[in-house]
Coordinates of C-alpha atoms (C1' of nucleotides) in Angstrom, one line a residue:
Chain A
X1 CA -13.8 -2.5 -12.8
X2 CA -10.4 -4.2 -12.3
X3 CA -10.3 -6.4 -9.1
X4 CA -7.4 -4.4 -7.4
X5 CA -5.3 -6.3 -4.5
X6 CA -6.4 -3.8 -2.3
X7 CA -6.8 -6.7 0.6
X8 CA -3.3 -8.0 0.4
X9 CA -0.2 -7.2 2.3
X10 CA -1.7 -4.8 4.4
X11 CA -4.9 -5.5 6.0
X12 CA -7.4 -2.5 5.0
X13 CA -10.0 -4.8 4.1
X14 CA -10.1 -6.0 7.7
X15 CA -10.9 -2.2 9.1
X16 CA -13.8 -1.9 7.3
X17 CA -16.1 -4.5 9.1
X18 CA -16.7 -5.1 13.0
X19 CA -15.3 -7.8 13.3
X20 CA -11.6 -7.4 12.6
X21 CA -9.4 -7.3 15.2
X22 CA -8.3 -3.6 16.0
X23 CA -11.8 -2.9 16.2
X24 CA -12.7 -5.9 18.5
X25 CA -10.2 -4.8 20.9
X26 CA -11.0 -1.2 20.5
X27 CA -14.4 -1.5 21.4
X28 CA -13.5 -3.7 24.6
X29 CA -14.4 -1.2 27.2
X30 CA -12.8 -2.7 29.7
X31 CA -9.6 -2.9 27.8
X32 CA -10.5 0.8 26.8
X33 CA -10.6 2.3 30.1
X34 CA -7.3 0.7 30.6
X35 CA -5.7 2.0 27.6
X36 CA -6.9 5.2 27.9
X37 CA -3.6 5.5 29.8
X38 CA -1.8 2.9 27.6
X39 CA -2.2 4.5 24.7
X40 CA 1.2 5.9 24.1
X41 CA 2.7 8.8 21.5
X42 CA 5.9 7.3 19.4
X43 CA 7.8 9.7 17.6
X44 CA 9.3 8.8 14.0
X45 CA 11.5 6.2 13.9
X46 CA 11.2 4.8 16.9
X47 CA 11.3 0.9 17.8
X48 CA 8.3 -1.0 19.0
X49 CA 10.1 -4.2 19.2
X50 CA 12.7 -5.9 17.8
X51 CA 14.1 -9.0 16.1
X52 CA 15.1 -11.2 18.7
X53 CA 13.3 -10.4 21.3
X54 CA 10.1 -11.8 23.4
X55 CA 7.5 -10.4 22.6
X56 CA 5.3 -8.5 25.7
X57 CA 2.0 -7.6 24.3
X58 CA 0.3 -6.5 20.7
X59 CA 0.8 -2.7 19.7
X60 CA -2.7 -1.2 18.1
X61 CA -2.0 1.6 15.5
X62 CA -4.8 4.8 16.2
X63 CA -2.9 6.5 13.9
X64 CA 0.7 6.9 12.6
X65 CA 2.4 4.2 10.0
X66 CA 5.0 1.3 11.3
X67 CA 6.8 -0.4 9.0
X68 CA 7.6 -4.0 10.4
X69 CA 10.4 -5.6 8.4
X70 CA 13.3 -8.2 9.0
X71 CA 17.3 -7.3 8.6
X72 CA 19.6 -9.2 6.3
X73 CA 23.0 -10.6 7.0
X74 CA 24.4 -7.8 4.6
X75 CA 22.2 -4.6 6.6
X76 CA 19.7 -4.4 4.3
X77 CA 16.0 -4.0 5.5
X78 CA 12.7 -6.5 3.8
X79 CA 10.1 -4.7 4.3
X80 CA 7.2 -7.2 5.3
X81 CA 4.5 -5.1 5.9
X82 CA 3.4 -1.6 6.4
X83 CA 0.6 -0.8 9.0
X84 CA -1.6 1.9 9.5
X85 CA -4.3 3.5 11.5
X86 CA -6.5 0.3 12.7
X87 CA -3.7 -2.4 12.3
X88 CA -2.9 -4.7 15.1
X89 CA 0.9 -5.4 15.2
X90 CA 3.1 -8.0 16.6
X91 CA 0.3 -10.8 17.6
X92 CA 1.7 -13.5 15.7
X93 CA 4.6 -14.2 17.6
X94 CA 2.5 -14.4 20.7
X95 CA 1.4 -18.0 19.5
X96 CA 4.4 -19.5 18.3
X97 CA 6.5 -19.4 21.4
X98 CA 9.1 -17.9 19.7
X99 CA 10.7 -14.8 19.7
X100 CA 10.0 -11.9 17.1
X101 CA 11.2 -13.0 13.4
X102 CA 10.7 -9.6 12.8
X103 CA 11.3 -6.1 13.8
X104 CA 8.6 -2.6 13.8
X105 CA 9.5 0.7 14.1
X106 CA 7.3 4.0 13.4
X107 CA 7.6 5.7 9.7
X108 CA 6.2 9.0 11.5
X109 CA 4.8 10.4 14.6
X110 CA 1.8 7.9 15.8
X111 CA -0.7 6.7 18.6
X112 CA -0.7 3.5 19.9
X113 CA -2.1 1.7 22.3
X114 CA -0.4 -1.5 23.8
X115 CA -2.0 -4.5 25.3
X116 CA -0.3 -6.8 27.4
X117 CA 0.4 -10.3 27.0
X118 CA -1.6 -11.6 29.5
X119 CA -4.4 -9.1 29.3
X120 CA -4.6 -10.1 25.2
X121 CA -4.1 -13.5 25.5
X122 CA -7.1 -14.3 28.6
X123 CA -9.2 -12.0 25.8
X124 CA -8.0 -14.1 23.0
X125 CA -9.4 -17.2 24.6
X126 CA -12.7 -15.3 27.0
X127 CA -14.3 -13.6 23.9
X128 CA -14.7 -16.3 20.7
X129 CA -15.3 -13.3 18.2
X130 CA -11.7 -12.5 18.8
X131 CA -10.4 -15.7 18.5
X132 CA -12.1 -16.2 15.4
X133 CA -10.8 -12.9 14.3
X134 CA -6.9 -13.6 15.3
X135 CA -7.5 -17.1 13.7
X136 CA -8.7 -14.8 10.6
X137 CA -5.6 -12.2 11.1
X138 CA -3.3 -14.9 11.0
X139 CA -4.9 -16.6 8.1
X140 CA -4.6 -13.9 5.9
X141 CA -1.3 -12.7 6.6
X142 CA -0.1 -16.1 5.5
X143 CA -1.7 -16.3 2.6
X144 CA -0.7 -13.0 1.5
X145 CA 2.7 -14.2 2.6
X146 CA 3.0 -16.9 -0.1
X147 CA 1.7 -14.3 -2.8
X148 CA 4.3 -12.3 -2.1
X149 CA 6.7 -15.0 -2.3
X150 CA 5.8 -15.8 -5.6
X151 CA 5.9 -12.0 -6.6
X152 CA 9.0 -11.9 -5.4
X153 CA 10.3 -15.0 -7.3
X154 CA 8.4 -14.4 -10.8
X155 CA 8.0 -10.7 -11.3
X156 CA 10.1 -8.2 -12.5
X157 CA 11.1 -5.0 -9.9
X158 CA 8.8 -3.1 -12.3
X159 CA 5.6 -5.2 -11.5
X160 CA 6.5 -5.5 -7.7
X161 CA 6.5 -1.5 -7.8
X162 CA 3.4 -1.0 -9.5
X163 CA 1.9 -3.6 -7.0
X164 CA 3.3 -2.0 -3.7
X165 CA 2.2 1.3 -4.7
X166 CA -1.5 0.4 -4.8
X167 CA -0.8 -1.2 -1.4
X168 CA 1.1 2.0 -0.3
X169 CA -2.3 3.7 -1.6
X170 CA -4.8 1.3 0.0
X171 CA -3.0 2.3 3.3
X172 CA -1.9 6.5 2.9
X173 CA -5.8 6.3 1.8
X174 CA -6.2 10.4 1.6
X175 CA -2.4 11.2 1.6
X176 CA 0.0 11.1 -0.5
X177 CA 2.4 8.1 -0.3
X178 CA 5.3 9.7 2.0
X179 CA 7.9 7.3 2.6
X180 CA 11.8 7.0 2.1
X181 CA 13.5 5.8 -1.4
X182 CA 15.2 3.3 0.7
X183 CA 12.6 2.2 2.5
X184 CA 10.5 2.1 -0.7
X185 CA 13.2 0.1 -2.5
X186 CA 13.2 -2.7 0.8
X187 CA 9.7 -3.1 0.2
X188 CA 9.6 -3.7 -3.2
X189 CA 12.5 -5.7 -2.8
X190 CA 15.2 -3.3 -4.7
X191 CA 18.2 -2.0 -4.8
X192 CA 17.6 2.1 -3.7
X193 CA 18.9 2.8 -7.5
X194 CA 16.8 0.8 -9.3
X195 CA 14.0 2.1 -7.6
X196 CA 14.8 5.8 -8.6
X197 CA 15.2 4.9 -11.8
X198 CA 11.9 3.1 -11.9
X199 CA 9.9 5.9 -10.3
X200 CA 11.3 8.3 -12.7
X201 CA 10.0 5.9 -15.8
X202 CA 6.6 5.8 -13.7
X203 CA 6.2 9.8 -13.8
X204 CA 7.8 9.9 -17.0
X205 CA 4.7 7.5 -18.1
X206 CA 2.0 9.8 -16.5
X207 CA 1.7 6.9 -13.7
X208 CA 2.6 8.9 -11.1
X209 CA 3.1 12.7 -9.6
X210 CA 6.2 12.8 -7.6
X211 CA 6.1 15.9 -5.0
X212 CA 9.5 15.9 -3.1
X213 CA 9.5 12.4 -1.8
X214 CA 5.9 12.2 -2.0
X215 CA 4.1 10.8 -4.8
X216 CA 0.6 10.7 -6.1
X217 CA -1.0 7.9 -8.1
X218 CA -2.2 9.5 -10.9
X219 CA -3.4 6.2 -13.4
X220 CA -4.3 3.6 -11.0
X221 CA -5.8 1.7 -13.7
X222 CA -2.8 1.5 -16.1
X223 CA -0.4 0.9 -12.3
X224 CA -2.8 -2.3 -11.9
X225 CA -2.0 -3.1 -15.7
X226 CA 1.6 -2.9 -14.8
X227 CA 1.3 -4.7 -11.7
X228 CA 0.7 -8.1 -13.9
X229 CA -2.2 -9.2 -12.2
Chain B
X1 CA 27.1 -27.1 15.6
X2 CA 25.8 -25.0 13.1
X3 CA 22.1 -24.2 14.1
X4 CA 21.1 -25.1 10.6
X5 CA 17.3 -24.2 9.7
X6 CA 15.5 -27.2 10.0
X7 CA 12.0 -25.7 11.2
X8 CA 12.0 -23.3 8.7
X9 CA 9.5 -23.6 5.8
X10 CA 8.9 -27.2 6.3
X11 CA 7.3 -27.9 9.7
X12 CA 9.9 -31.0 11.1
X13 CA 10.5 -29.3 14.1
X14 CA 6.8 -30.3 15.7
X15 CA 6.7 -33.8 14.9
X16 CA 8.8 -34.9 17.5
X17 CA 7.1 -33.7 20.3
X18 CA 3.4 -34.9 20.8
X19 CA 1.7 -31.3 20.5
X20 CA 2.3 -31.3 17.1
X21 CA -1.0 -30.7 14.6
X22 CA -0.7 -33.9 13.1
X23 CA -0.1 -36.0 16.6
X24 CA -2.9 -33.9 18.4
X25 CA -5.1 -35.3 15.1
X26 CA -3.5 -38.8 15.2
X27 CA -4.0 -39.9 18.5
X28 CA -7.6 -38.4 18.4
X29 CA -9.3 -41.9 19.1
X30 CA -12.8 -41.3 18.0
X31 CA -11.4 -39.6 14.9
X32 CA -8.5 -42.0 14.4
X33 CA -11.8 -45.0 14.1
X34 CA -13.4 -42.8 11.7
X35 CA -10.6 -42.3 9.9
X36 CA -9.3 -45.7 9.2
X37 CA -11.9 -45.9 6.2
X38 CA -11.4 -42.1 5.8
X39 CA -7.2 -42.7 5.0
X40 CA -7.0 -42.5 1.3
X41 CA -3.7 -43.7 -1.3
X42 CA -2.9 -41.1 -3.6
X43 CA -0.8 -41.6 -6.4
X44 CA 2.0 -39.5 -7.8
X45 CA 0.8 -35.9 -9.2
X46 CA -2.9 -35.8 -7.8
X47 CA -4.5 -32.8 -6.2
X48 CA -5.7 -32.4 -3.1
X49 CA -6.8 -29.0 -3.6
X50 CA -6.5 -26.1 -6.3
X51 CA -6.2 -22.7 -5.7
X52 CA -9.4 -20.8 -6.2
X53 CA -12.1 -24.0 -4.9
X54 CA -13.1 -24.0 -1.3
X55 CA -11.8 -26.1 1.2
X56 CA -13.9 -28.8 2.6
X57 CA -11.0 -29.7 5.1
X58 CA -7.5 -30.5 6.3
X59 CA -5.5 -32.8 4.9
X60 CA -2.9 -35.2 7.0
X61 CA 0.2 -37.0 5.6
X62 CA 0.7 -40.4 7.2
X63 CA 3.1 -41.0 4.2
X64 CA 4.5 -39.7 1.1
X65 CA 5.3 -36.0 -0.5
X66 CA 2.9 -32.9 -1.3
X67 CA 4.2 -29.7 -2.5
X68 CA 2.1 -26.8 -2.2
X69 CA 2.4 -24.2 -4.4
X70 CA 0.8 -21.2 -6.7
X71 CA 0.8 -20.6 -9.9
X72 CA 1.7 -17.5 -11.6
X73 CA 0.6 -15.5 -15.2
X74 CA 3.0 -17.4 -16.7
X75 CA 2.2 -20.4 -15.8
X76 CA 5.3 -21.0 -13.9
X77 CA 4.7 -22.6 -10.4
X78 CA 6.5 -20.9 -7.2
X79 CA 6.2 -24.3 -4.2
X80 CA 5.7 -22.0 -0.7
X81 CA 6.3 -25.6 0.9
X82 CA 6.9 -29.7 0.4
X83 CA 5.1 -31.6 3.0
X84 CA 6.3 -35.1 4.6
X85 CA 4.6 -38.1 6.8
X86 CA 3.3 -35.9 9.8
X87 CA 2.8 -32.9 8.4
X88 CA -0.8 -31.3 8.1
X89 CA -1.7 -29.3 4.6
X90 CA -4.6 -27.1 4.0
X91 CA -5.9 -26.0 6.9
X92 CA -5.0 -22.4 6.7
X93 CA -8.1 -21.4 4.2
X94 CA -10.5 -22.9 6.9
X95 CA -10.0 -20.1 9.4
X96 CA -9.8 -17.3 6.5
X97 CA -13.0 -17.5 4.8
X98 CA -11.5 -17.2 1.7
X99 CA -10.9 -19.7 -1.2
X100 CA -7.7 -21.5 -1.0
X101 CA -4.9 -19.2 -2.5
X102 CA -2.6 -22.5 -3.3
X103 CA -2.9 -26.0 -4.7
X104 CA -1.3 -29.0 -3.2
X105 CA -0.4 -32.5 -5.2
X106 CA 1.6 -35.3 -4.4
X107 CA 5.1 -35.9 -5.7
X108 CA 4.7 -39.7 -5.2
X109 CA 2.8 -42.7 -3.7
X110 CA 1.2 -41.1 -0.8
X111 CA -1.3 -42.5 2.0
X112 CA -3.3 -39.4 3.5
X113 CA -6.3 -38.7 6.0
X114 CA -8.7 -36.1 5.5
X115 CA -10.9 -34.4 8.2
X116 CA -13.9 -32.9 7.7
X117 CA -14.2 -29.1 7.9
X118 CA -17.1 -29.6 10.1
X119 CA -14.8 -32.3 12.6
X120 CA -12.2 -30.1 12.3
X121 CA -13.1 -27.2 13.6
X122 CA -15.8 -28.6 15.8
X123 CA -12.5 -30.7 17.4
X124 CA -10.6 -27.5 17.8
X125 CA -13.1 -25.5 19.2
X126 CA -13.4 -28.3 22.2
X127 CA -9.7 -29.1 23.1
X128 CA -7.8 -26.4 24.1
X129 CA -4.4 -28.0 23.5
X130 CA -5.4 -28.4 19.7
X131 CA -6.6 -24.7 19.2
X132 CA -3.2 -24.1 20.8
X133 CA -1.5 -26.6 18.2
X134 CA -3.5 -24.0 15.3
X135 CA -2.4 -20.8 16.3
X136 CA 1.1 -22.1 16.9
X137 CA 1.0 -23.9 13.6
X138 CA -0.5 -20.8 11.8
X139 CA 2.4 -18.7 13.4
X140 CA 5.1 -20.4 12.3
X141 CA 4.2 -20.5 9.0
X142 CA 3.3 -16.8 8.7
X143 CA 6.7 -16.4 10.3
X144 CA 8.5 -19.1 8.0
X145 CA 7.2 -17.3 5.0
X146 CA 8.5 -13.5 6.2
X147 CA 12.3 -15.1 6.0
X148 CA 11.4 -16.8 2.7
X149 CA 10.2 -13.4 1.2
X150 CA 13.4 -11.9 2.3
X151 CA 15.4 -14.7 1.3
X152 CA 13.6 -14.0 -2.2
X153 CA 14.6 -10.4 -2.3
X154 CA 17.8 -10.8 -0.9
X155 CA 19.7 -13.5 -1.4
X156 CA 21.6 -15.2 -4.4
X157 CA 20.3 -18.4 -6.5
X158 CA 23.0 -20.3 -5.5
X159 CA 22.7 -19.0 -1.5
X160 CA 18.7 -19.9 -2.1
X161 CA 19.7 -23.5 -3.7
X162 CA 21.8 -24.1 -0.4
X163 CA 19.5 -23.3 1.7
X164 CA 16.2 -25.4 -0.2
X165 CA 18.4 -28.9 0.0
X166 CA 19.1 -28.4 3.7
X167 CA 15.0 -27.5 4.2
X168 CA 14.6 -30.5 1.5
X169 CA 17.0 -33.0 3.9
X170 CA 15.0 -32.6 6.7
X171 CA 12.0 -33.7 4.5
X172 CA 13.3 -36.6 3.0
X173 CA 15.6 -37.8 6.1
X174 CA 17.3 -40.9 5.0
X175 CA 16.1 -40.6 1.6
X176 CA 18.0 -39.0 -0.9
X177 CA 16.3 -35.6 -2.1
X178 CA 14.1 -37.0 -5.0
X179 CA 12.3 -34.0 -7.5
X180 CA 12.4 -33.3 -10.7
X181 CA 14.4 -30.6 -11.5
X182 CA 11.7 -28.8 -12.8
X183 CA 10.2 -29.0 -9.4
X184 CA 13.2 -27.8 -7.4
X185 CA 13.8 -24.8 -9.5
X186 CA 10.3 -24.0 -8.3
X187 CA 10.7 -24.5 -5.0
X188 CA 14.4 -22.3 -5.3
X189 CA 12.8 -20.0 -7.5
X190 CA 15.2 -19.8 -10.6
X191 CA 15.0 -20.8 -14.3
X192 CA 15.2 -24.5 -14.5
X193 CA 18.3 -24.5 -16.8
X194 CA 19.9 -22.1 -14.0
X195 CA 19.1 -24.8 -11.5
X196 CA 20.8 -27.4 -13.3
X197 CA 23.5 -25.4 -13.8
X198 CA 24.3 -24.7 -10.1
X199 CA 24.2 -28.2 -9.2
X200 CA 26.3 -28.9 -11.2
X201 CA 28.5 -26.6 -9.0
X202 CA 27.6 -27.7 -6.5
X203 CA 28.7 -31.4 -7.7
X204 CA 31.6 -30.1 -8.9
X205 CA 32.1 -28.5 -5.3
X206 CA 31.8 -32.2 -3.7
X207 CA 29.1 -30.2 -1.7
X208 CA 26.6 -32.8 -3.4
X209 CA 26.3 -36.1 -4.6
X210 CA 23.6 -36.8 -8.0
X211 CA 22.4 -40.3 -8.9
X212 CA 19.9 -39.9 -11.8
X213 CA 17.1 -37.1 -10.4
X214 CA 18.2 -38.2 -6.9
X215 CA 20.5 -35.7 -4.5
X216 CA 22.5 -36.5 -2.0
X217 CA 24.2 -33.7 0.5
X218 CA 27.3 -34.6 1.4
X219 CA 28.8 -31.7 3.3
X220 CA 26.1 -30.5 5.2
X221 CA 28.3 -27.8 6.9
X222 CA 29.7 -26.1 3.8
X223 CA 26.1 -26.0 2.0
X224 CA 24.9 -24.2 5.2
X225 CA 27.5 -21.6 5.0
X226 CA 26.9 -21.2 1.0
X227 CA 23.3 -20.4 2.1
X228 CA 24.5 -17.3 3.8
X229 CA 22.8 -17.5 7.2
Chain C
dC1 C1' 29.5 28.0 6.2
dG2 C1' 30.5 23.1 6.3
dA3 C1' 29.0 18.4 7.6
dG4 C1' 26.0 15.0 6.5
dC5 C1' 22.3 12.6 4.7
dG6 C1' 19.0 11.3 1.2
dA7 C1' 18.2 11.6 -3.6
dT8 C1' 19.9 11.1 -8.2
dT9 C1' 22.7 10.0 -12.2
dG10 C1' 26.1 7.4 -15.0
dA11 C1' 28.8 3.6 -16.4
dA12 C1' 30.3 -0.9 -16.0
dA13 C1' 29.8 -5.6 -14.3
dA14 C1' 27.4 -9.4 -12.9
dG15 C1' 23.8 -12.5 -12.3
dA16 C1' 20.1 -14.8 -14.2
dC17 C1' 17.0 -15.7 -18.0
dT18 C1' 15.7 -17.1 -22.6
dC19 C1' 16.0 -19.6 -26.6
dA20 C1' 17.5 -23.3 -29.2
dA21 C1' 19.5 -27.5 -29.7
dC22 C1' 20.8 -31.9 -28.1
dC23 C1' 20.9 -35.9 -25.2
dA24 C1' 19.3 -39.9 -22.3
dC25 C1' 16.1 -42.6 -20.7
dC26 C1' 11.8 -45.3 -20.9
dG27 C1' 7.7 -47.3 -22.2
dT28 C1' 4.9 -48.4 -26.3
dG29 C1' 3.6 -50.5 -30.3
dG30 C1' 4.8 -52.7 -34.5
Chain D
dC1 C1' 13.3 -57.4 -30.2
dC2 C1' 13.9 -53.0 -31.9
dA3 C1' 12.5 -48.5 -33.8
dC4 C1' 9.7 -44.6 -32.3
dG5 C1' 8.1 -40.8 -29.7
dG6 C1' 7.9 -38.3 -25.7
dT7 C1' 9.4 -36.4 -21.5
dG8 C1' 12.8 -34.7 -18.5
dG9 C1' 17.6 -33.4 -18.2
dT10 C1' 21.6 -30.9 -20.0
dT11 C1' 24.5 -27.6 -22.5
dG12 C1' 25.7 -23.4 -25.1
dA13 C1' 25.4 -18.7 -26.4
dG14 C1' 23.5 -14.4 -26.4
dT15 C1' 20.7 -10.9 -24.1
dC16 C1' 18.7 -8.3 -20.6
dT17 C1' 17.6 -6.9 -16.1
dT18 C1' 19.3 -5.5 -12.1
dT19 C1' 23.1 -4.5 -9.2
dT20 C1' 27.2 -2.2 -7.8
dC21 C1' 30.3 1.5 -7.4
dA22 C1' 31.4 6.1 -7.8
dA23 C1' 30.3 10.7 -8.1
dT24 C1' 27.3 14.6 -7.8
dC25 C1' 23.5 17.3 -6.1
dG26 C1' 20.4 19.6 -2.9
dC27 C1' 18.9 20.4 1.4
dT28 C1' 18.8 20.9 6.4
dC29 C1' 20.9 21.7 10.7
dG30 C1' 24.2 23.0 14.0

DNA sequence: CGAGCGATTGAAAAGACTCAACCACCGTGG
DNA sequence: CCACGGTGGTTGAGTCTTTTCAATCGCTCG
């Protein structure tokens, strides 16, 4: 069985066990019973914070997809990182005393819960499994950081598709991939034509199933193959 | 004044104050006795770690030049980062329970202390100000490495090249920039021949002065605005 | 129905890479 | 002391990927 990067960019892997982050804050019943008014409803495309700003607190995902990216001089998004259900978004710049590199905003309708500075922080440093695991959080995203440096440095557009879209899988789990061209093409690092073009090669190929602007992995095995991994 | 991007990538920005990593390490007095046999001279090209082997713990610069980097399918390195005196390398893998997902080697002569992963995190888990120095560390860099992604996506070679010798200046301070070209095509993330060739702009330009491998900026202003920030 | 936005296609241009050759420097060994 | 070989640096030419720009299409919404 081919070793997929099924842990990279996003942070699936993390869900699975105890001990990741969402789940060590979810199952703080203190914090719970707090949050049980918290927990607020975003509709699509909203903003949960912004480049430039301070940041207030750490947004958990119940459900609903963010995409958290950073704007160029010229308007055009990176996408950085998609989250999903059971991600924990916008902790990092708590620690750096700066203000967010990086701005989030909601792909679709979601739940999520928000945790305020103060509240996270006295956590952070009361409860040592949840420093270990923001420690652990921070970790990996910079490691997977540099890997997607170098994809973005040494592969072609072609490979960085076929990788995002097992990333896009490893988060839509169930669903179908549902997302933008656009914001597709600012993930993979595109322009939006290139990326039509591509996705039309991939169905073309039997790679993919493309359903409006959905699409289906159909030959995940042959995508990894592509990926150049 | 131009706020030119002298914390980014590179960590400069901390060694100035006395929270730094590195200081915080330093001026450790029981660990600064143990390490005066534990200070080791490293000559030009040696490891300190490759990608894939475990850490065994953190590495501190007192002098000389590491670049840390991955390598790809083809062989071709991408350098995430070129360390300087004060700077602390490797100590990301420790909180991630994973295998280290880069390599580090000097570029010259370099005199280096190593800490123990069992010191290490032993000394972070019982001062507070250093725990603090590793999540603010760990930030940044997670941070540093979103813009690099984007400037890999977005930006131009050339803008790139600008924007790698003003990181690379506040490396090598006084000293002229000194890497093989190889090396800084790397770093840039270009073709080596396409490397050369822009520099030779650049020269042409008077943005730079070249004496052998050696590079000296000379108008610091105009390479900042060819870097498009 | 018309405006507007996202998706798509085509054609041309540009940026960057590859390949191949050549040069310059340097240390080695005869 | 000098020829030799090797490595890193440089140049040229051709190619290819990717971008850009322009135009069209399809659909939804007021």
């Amino acid at each position: 069985m081919l070793n997929r990067p099924q842990s990279t960019i996003n942070n699936e892997g993390n869900n699975l066990n105890g001990n990741s982050l969402f789940n060590l804050l979810h199952s703080d019943d203190a914090l719970r019973i707090k949050n049980e008014k918290a927990t607020s409803f975003y509709k699509k495309n909203q903003p949960l914070f912004i480049e430039g700003s301070y940041p207030r607190g750490v947004f958990c995902i119940i459900s609903g997809k963010v995409k958290v990216f950073s704007t160029g001089e010229t308007g055009k998004e990176q996408i950085i990182r998609i989250a999903g259900a059971g991600d924990v978004v916008g902790f990092r710049a708590l620690f750096s005393e700066e203000p967010y590199r990086l701005s989030a905003t909601t792909l679709e309708e979601s739940s999520i819960f928000f945790i305020k500075i103060e509240d996270f922080l006295e956590l952070v440093h009361s409860q040592p499994e949840l420093l270990q695991a923001v420690l652990r959080e921070l970790s990996k995203e910079s490691g997977e950081r540099a890997d997607f440096i170098k994809a973005m440095a040494q592969k072609t557009v072609r490979e960085r598709l076929a990788f995002v879209l097992l990333v896009l899988e490893s988060i839509y789990k169930d669903d179908l991939i549902n997302l933008s061209r656009e914001d597709l093409a600012n993930f993979v690092g595109t322009a939006t034509e290139t990326l039509i073009r591509l996705l039309k090669d991939f169905k073309d190929e039997n790679l993919i199933e493309v359903q409006g602007r959905k699409i289906k992995l159909i030959d995940v095995d042959r995508i990894y193959q592509e990926s150049g991994y």
